[in-house]
mmCIF file of C-alpha atoms in Angstrom:
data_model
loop_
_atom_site.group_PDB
_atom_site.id
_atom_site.type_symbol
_atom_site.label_atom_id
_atom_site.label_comp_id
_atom_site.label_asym_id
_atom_site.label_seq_id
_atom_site.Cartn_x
_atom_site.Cartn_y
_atom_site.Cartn_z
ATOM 1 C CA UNK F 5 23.114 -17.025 -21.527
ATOM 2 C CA UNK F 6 21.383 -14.146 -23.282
ATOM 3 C CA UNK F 7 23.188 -12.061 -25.315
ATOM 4 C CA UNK F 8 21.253 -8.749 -24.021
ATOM 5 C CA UNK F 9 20.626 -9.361 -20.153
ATOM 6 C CA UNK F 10 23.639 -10.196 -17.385
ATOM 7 C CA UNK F 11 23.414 -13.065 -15.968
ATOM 8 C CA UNK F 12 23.730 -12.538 -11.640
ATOM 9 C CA UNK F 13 23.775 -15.908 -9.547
ATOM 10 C CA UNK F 14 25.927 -16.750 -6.293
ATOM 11 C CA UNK F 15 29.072 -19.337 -7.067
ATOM 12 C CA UNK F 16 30.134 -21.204 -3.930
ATOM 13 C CA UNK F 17 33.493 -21.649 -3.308
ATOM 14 C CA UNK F 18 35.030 -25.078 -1.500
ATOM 15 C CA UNK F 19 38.200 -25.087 0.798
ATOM 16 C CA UNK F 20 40.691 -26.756 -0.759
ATOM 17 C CA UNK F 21 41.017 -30.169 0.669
ATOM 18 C CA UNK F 22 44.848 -30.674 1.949
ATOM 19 C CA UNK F 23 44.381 -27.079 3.915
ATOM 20 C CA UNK F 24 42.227 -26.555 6.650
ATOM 21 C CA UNK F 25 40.199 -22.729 7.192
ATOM 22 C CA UNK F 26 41.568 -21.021 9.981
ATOM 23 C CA UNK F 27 40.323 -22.302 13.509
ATOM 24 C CA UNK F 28 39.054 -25.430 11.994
ATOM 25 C CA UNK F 29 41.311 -27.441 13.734
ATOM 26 C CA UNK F 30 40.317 -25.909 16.798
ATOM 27 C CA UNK F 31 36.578 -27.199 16.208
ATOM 28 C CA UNK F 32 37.642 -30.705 15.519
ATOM 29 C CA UNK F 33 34.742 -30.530 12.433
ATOM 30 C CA UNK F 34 35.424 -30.564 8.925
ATOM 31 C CA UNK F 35 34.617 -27.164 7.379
ATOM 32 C CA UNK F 36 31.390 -27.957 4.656
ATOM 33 C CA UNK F 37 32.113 -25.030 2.600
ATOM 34 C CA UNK F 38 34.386 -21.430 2.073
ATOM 35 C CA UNK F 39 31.485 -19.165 1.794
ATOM 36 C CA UNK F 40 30.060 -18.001 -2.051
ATOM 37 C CA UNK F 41 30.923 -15.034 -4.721
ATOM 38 C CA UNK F 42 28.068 -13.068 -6.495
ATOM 39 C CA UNK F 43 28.880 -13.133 -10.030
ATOM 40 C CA UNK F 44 27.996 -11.009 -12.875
ATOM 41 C CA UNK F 45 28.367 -11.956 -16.494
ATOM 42 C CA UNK F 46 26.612 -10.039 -19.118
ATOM 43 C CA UNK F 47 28.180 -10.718 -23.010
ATOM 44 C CA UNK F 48 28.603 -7.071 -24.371
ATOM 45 C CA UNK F 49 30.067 -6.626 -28.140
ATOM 46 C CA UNK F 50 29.738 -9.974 -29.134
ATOM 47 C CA UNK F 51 30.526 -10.875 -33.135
ATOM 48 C CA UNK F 52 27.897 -13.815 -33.986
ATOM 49 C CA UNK F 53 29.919 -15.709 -36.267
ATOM 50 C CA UNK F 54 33.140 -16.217 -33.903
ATOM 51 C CA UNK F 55 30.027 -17.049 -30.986
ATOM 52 C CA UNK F 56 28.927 -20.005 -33.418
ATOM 53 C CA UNK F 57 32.341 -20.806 -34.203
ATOM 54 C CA UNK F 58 32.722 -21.335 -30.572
ATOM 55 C CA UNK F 59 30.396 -24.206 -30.285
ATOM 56 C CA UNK F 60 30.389 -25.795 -33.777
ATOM 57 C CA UNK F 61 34.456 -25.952 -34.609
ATOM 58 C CA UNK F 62 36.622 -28.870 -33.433
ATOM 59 C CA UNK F 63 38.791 -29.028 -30.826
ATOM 60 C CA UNK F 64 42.165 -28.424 -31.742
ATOM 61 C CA UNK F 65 44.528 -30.697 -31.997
ATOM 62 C CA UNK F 66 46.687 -32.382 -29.127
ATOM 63 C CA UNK F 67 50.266 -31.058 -28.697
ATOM 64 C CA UNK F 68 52.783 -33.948 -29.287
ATOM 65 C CA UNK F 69 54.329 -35.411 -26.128
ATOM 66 C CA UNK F 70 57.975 -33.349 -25.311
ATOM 67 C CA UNK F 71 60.521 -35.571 -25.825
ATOM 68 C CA UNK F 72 62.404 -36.784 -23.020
ATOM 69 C CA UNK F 73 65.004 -34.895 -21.189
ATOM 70 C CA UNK F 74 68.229 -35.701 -20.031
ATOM 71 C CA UNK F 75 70.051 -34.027 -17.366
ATOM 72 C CA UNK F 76 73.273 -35.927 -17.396
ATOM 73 C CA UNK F 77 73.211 -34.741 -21.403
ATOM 74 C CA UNK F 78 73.046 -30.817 -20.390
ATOM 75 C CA UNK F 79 75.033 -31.741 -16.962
ATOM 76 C CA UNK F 80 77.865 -33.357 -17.783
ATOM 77 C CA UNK F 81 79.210 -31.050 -20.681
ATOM 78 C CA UNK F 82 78.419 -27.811 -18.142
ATOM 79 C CA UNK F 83 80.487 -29.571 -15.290
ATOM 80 C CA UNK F 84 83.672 -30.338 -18.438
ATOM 81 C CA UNK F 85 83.344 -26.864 -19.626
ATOM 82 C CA UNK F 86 83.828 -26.138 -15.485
ATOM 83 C CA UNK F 87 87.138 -28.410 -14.881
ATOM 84 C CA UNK F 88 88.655 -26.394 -18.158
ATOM 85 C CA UNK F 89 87.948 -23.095 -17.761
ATOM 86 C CA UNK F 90 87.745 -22.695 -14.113
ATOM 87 C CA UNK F 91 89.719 -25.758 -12.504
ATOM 88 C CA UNK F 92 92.209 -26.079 -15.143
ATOM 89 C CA UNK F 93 92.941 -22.343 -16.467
ATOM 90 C CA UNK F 94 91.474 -19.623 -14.536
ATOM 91 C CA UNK F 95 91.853 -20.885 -10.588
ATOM 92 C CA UNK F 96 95.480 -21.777 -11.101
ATOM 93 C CA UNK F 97 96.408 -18.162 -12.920
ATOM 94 C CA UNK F 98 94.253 -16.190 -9.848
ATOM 95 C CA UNK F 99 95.603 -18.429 -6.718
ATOM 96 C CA UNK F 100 99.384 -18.127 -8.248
ATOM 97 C CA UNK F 101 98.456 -14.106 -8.412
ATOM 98 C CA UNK F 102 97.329 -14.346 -4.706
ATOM 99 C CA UNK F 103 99.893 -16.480 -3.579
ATOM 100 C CA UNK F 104 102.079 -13.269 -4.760
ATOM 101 C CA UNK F 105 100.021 -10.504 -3.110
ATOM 102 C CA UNK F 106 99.715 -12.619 0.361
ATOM 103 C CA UNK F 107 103.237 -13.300 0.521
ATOM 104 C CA UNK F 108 102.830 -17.385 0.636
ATOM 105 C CA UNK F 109 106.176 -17.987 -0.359
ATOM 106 C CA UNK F 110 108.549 -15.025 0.192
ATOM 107 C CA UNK F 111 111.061 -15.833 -2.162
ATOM 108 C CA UNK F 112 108.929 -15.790 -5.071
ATOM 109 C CA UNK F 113 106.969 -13.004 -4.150
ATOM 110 C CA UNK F 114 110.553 -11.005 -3.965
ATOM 111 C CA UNK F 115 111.831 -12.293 -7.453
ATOM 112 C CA UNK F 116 108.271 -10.929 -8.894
ATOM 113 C CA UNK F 117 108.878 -7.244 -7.115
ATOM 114 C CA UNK F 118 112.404 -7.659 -8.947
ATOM 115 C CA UNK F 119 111.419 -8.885 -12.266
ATOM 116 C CA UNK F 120 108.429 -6.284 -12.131
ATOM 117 C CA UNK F 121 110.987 -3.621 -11.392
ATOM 118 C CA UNK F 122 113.202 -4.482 -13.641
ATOM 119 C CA UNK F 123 110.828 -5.373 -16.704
ATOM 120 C CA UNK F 124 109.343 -1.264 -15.862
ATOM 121 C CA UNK F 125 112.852 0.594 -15.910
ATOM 122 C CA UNK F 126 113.638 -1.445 -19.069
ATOM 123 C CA UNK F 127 110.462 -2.387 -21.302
ATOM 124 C CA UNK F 128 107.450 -0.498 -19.956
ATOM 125 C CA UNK F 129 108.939 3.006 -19.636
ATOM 126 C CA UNK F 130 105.443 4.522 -20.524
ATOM 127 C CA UNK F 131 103.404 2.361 -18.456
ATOM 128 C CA UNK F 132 101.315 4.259 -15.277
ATOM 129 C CA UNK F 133 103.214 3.104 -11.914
ATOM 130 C CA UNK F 134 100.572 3.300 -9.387
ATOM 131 C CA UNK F 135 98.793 0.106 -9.223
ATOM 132 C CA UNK F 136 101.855 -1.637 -9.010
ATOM 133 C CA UNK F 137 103.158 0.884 -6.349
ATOM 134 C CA UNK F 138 99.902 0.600 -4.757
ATOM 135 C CA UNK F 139 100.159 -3.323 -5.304
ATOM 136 C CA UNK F 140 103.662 -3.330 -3.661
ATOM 137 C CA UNK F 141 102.057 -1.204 -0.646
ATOM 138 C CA UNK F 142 99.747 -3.758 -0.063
ATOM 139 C CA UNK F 143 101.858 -6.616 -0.230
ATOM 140 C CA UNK F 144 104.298 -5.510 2.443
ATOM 141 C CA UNK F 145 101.687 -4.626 4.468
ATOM 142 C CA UNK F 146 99.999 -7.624 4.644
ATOM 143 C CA UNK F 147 103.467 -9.309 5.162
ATOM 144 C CA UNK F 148 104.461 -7.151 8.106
ATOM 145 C CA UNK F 149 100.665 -7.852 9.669
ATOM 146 C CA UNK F 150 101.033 -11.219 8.871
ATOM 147 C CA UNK F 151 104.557 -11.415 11.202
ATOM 148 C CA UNK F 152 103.016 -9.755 13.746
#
């Protein structure tokens, strides 16, 4: 290609060959091409050395092949770090707190209104009372609902 005149040609284009064009189905023929592009390529601001550098340096090098992955490696440490922090630690403190809240098992739910009680007139004289009021709302509500 000249470096000081565009070059201007038509570049056909081909369907690609698992899709069929729209309606070709239809025709029962195969489609023999997608239409063509006009193209313009002129080289503007080009630096002779890196343009002969283009053609005359070698190709570079081949990456190395990626080594071979293992999914039970990444897999089977995610699924142990799972059992202990969810299965083991965190789902038993969070169903025992909603076992509380929904009343599963009355007497315990009672002996932790009592104990809470009890623990705020003694040791938390200072501590803000109305989430666990609001808590306490909630619970016998949704034990009276649930009786209904």
């Amino acid at each position: 290609v000249p470096l000081s005149r565009p070059f201007r040609g038509w570049v056909p284009l081909q369907p690609p060959e698992a899709q069929p064009l729209p309606g070709e189905a239809a025709r029962k023929t195969p489609a023999s091409g997608a239409g063509a592009v006009l193209l313009e390529v002129e080289m503007l601001d080009v630096k002779p050395v890196r343009r002969f550098q283009a053609f005359v340096s070698p190709l570079p090098p081949v990456p190395p092949p990626l080594p071979h992955f293992d999914i039970d490696a990444v897999y089977g440490p995610a699924m142990h770090l799972v059992d202990l922090i969810w299965s083991r630690f965190l789902s038993p403190i969070l169903f025992w707190i909603l076992d509380l809240i929904f009343w599963a098992s009355p007497t315990r739910t009672l002996f932790a209104l009592i104990l809470w009680n009890v623990g705020a007139k003694y040791c938390l004289e200072h501590y803000p009372a109305f989430f666990p009021l609001g808590l306490l709302c909630f619970m016998l509500r949704h034990y009276f609902h649930e009786k209904e």
